[in-house]
Amino acid sequence: MTHDDHATPAEPVLVTLSTPARRSLVAGLVRPLGGAPETAEIVDVDIPDAELAAFLVRIAHADHGFVARTADGARAVAIVAGTVAALCGEDIPTALTNPDVDFLTSLKPPAIEATRTVLLAIETDDEQAITDALRVLDS
């Protein structure tokens, strides 16, 4: 009963509930060379793995993200895996040499968001090749 003593029959309200779209780990990640934000560090991911791992350890705890540069599809997948490993406290060198695609494609939205906050973009002169290589992570 309402406060004004008028009885109104309750009618059901239909509401459609849907699961929010899962943000992609790699959608929109690939960009042409030279478009990095001024606040982002840039790293050539074709450097030796030990140097890249050290960079990832440091950048995972920085207050800004980075932009990776490569023309190699395998290295593009590796930098995504290495970034996730750095954020999760996992073995970065192993992630760089043997990315766990099943693990990467099962990441929950907060982990994807954290990764994309650190890895801002992958710049390349061959966008199609890098996009094709990253497709394995977009399932």
PDB file of C-alpha atoms in Angstrom:
ATOM      1  CA  MET A   1       0.000   0.000   0.000  1.00  0.00           C
ATOM      2  CA  THR A   2       1.307   3.465  -0.823  1.00  0.00           C
ATOM      3  CA  HIS A   3       1.359   6.347   1.623  1.00  0.00           C
ATOM      4  CA  ASP A   4      -1.642   7.957   0.006  1.00  0.00           C
ATOM      5  CA  ASP A   5      -3.811   4.877   0.678  1.00  0.00           C
ATOM      6  CA  HIS A   6      -4.456   4.165  -2.995  1.00  0.00           C
ATOM      7  CA  ALA A   7      -4.037   0.566  -3.837  1.00  0.00           C
ATOM      8  CA  THR A   8      -2.229   0.047  -7.128  1.00  0.00           C
ATOM      9  CA  PRO A   9      -1.655  -3.403  -8.440  1.00  0.00           C
ATOM     10  CA  ALA A  10       1.989  -4.285  -8.907  1.00  0.00           C
ATOM     11  CA  GLU A  11       2.893  -5.150 -12.441  1.00  0.00           C
ATOM     12  CA  PRO A  12       6.045  -7.018 -13.329  1.00  0.00           C
ATOM     13  CA  VAL A  13       8.706  -5.071 -15.124  1.00  0.00           C
ATOM     14  CA  LEU A  14      10.692  -6.951 -17.716  1.00  0.00           C
ATOM     15  CA  VAL A  15      14.376  -6.196 -17.682  1.00  0.00           C
ATOM     16  CA  THR A  16      16.874  -7.615 -20.109  1.00  0.00           C
ATOM     17  CA  LEU A  17      20.104  -8.610 -18.463  1.00  0.00           C
ATOM     18  CA  SER A  18      23.117  -9.294 -20.549  1.00  0.00           C
ATOM     19  CA  THR A  19      26.747  -9.915 -19.896  1.00  0.00           C
ATOM     20  CA  PRO A  20      28.878  -6.883 -20.696  1.00  0.00           C
ATOM     21  CA  ALA A  21      31.134  -7.335 -23.682  1.00  0.00           C
ATOM     22  CA  ARG A  22      34.555  -8.649 -22.744  1.00  0.00           C
ATOM     23  CA  ARG A  23      37.278  -6.134 -23.554  1.00  0.00           C
ATOM     24  CA  SER A  24      39.775  -7.548 -25.956  1.00  0.00           C
ATOM     25  CA  LEU A  25      43.365  -8.049 -24.926  1.00  0.00           C
ATOM     26  CA  VAL A  26      44.561  -6.957 -28.377  1.00  0.00           C
ATOM     27  CA  ALA A  27      41.815  -5.044 -30.233  1.00  0.00           C
ATOM     28  CA  GLY A  28      43.114  -1.630 -31.239  1.00  0.00           C
ATOM     29  CA  LEU A  29      46.578  -2.403 -29.909  1.00  0.00           C
ATOM     30  CA  VAL A  30      48.414  -2.220 -33.262  1.00  0.00           C
ATOM     31  CA  ARG A  31      49.291   1.207 -34.615  1.00  0.00           C
ATOM     32  CA  PRO A  32      51.595   2.676 -37.247  1.00  0.00           C
ATOM     33  CA  LEU A  33      55.019   3.893 -36.198  1.00  0.00           C
ATOM     34  CA  GLY A  34      55.225   7.320 -34.592  1.00  0.00           C
ATOM     35  CA  GLY A  35      51.877   7.619 -32.838  1.00  0.00           C
ATOM     36  CA  ALA A  36      53.007   6.991 -29.266  1.00  0.00           C
ATOM     37  CA  PRO A  37      51.718   9.315 -26.573  1.00  0.00           C
ATOM     38  CA  GLU A  38      54.400  11.652 -25.220  1.00  0.00           C
ATOM     39  CA  THR A  39      54.076  10.195 -21.731  1.00  0.00           C
ATOM     40  CA  ALA A  40      54.722   6.627 -22.871  1.00  0.00           C
ATOM     41  CA  GLU A  41      58.091   4.956 -22.935  1.00  0.00           C
ATOM     42  CA  ILE A  42      58.964   3.199 -26.168  1.00  0.00           C
ATOM     43  CA  VAL A  43      60.778  -0.113 -26.256  1.00  0.00           C
ATOM     44  CA  ASP A  44      62.076  -2.091 -29.213  1.00  0.00           C
ATOM     45  CA  VAL A  45      60.898  -5.598 -28.302  1.00  0.00           C
ATOM     46  CA  ASP A  46      63.468  -7.172 -30.596  1.00  0.00           C
ATOM     47  CA  ILE A  47      66.149  -6.560 -27.930  1.00  0.00           C
ATOM     48  CA  PRO A  48      67.504  -9.601 -26.056  1.00  0.00           C
ATOM     49  CA  ASP A  49      64.993 -11.265 -23.734  1.00  0.00           C
ATOM     50  CA  ALA A  50      67.009 -10.507 -20.588  1.00  0.00           C
ATOM     51  CA  GLU A  51      66.906  -6.771 -21.331  1.00  0.00           C
ATOM     52  CA  LEU A  52      63.230  -6.916 -22.240  1.00  0.00           C
ATOM     53  CA  ALA A  53      62.393  -8.819 -19.045  1.00  0.00           C
ATOM     54  CA  ALA A  54      64.225  -6.210 -16.954  1.00  0.00           C
ATOM     55  CA  PHE A  55      62.293  -3.460 -18.724  1.00  0.00           C
ATOM     56  CA  LEU A  56      58.979  -5.228 -18.056  1.00  0.00           C
ATOM     57  CA  VAL A  57      59.752  -5.667 -14.359  1.00  0.00           C
ATOM     58  CA  ARG A  58      60.355  -1.946 -14.063  1.00  0.00           C
ATOM     59  CA  ILE A  59      57.479  -0.725 -16.230  1.00  0.00           C
ATOM     60  CA  ALA A  60      54.907  -2.977 -14.554  1.00  0.00           C
ATOM     61  CA  HIS A  61      55.348  -0.850 -11.422  1.00  0.00           C
ATOM     62  CA  ALA A  62      55.654   2.553 -13.124  1.00  0.00           C
ATOM     63  CA  ASP A  63      52.934   5.171 -13.148  1.00  0.00           C
ATOM     64  CA  HIS A  64      52.826   5.254 -16.941  1.00  0.00           C
ATOM     65  CA  GLY A  65      52.557   2.749 -19.759  1.00  0.00           C
ATOM     66  CA  PHE A  66      54.739   1.860 -22.705  1.00  0.00           C
ATOM     67  CA  VAL A  67      54.579   1.360 -26.427  1.00  0.00           C
ATOM     68  CA  ALA A  68      56.262  -1.659 -27.972  1.00  0.00           C
ATOM     69  CA  ARG A  69      57.842  -1.544 -31.419  1.00  0.00           C
ATOM     70  CA  THR A  70      58.369  -4.563 -33.616  1.00  0.00           C
ATOM     71  CA  ALA A  71      57.813  -5.878 -37.121  1.00  0.00           C
ATOM     72  CA  ASP A  72      57.792  -9.490 -35.930  1.00  0.00           C
ATOM     73  CA  GLY A  73      54.438 -11.129 -35.155  1.00  0.00           C
ATOM     74  CA  ALA A  74      55.928 -13.641 -32.736  1.00  0.00           C
ATOM     75  CA  ARG A  75      57.561 -10.833 -30.751  1.00  0.00           C
ATOM     76  CA  ALA A  76      54.236  -8.983 -30.645  1.00  0.00           C
ATOM     77  CA  VAL A  77      52.592 -12.005 -29.025  1.00  0.00           C
ATOM     78  CA  ALA A  78      55.616 -12.345 -26.739  1.00  0.00           C
ATOM     79  CA  ILE A  79      55.383  -8.760 -25.487  1.00  0.00           C
ATOM     80  CA  VAL A  80      51.730  -9.228 -24.581  1.00  0.00           C
ATOM     81  CA  ALA A  81      52.597 -12.440 -22.713  1.00  0.00           C
ATOM     82  CA  GLY A  82      55.605 -10.832 -21.044  1.00  0.00           C
ATOM     83  CA  THR A  83      53.567  -7.840 -19.910  1.00  0.00           C
ATOM     84  CA  VAL A  84      50.937 -10.106 -18.357  1.00  0.00           C
ATOM     85  CA  ALA A  85      53.665 -12.153 -16.678  1.00  0.00           C
ATOM     86  CA  ALA A  86      55.246  -9.008 -15.240  1.00  0.00           C
ATOM     87  CA  LEU A  87      51.918  -7.845 -13.842  1.00  0.00           C
ATOM     88  CA  CYS A  88      51.136 -11.273 -12.379  1.00  0.00           C
ATOM     89  CA  GLY A  89      54.572 -11.870 -10.915  1.00  0.00           C
ATOM     90  CA  GLU A  90      55.147 -14.827 -13.221  1.00  0.00           C
ATOM     91  CA  ASP A  91      58.252 -15.972 -15.109  1.00  0.00           C
ATOM     92  CA  ILE A  92      58.795 -13.253 -17.706  1.00  0.00           C
ATOM     93  CA  PRO A  93      61.576 -14.971 -19.725  1.00  0.00           C
ATOM     94  CA  THR A  94      59.392 -18.073 -20.119  1.00  0.00           C
ATOM     95  CA  ALA A  95      56.421 -15.931 -21.167  1.00  0.00           C
ATOM     96  CA  LEU A  96      58.578 -14.215 -23.781  1.00  0.00           C
ATOM     97  CA  THR A  97      59.891 -17.456 -25.282  1.00  0.00           C
ATOM     98  CA  ASN A  98      56.797 -19.612 -24.863  1.00  0.00           C
ATOM     99  CA  PRO A  99      53.609 -17.521 -24.524  1.00  0.00           C
ATOM    100  CA  ASP A 100      50.758 -19.450 -22.867  1.00  0.00           C
ATOM    101  CA  VAL A 101      47.958 -18.651 -25.302  1.00  0.00           C
ATOM    102  CA  ASP A 102      45.340 -20.571 -23.295  1.00  0.00           C
ATOM    103  CA  PHE A 103      46.167 -18.554 -20.183  1.00  0.00           C
ATOM    104  CA  LEU A 104      46.165 -15.265 -22.080  1.00  0.00           C
ATOM    105  CA  THR A 105      42.798 -15.918 -23.724  1.00  0.00           C
ATOM    106  CA  SER A 106      41.262 -16.807 -20.349  1.00  0.00           C
ATOM    107  CA  LEU A 107      42.212 -13.555 -18.607  1.00  0.00           C
ATOM    108  CA  LYS A 108      39.404 -11.894 -16.685  1.00  0.00           C
ATOM    109  CA  PRO A 109      38.388  -8.296 -17.480  1.00  0.00           C
ATOM    110  CA  PRO A 110      40.386  -6.703 -14.618  1.00  0.00           C
ATOM    111  CA  ALA A 111      43.568  -8.435 -15.824  1.00  0.00           C
ATOM    112  CA  ILE A 112      42.915  -7.343 -19.397  1.00  0.00           C
ATOM    113  CA  GLU A 113      42.349  -3.775 -18.234  1.00  0.00           C
ATOM    114  CA  ALA A 114      45.566  -3.817 -16.201  1.00  0.00           C
ATOM    115  CA  THR A 115      47.519  -5.146 -19.167  1.00  0.00           C
ATOM    116  CA  ARG A 116      46.132  -2.514 -21.520  1.00  0.00           C
ATOM    117  CA  THR A 117      46.968   0.204 -18.988  1.00  0.00           C
ATOM    118  CA  VAL A 118      50.627  -0.833 -19.102  1.00  0.00           C
ATOM    119  CA  LEU A 119      50.949  -1.966 -22.750  1.00  0.00           C
ATOM    120  CA  LEU A 120      49.442   0.986 -24.572  1.00  0.00           C
ATOM    121  CA  ALA A 121      50.193  -0.016 -28.158  1.00  0.00           C
ATOM    122  CA  ILE A 122      52.361  -2.015 -30.493  1.00  0.00           C
ATOM    123  CA  GLU A 123      53.775   0.199 -33.221  1.00  0.00           C
ATOM    124  CA  THR A 124      54.941  -1.338 -36.460  1.00  0.00           C
ATOM    125  CA  ASP A 125      55.514  -0.662 -40.112  1.00  0.00           C
ATOM    126  CA  ASP A 126      53.556  -3.860 -40.947  1.00  0.00           C
ATOM    127  CA  GLU A 127      50.227  -3.474 -39.167  1.00  0.00           C
ATOM    128  CA  GLN A 128      48.544  -6.342 -40.991  1.00  0.00           C
ATOM    129  CA  ALA A 129      51.229  -8.893 -40.079  1.00  0.00           C
ATOM    130  CA  ILE A 130      51.166  -7.902 -36.413  1.00  0.00           C
ATOM    131  CA  THR A 131      47.364  -7.838 -36.301  1.00  0.00           C
ATOM    132  CA  ASP A 132      47.278 -11.300 -37.885  1.00  0.00           C
ATOM    133  CA  ALA A 133      49.767 -12.650 -35.356  1.00  0.00           C
ATOM    134  CA  LEU A 134      47.822 -11.217 -32.403  1.00  0.00           C
ATOM    135  CA  ARG A 135      44.561 -12.730 -33.600  1.00  0.00           C
ATOM    136  CA  VAL A 136      45.460 -15.901 -31.679  1.00  0.00           C
ATOM    137  CA  LEU A 137      44.947 -13.897 -28.454  1.00  0.00           C
ATOM    138  CA  ASP A 138      41.541 -12.527 -29.410  1.00  0.00           C
ATOM    139  CA  SER A 139      39.422 -15.587 -28.863  1.00  0.00           C
TER     140      SER A 139
END
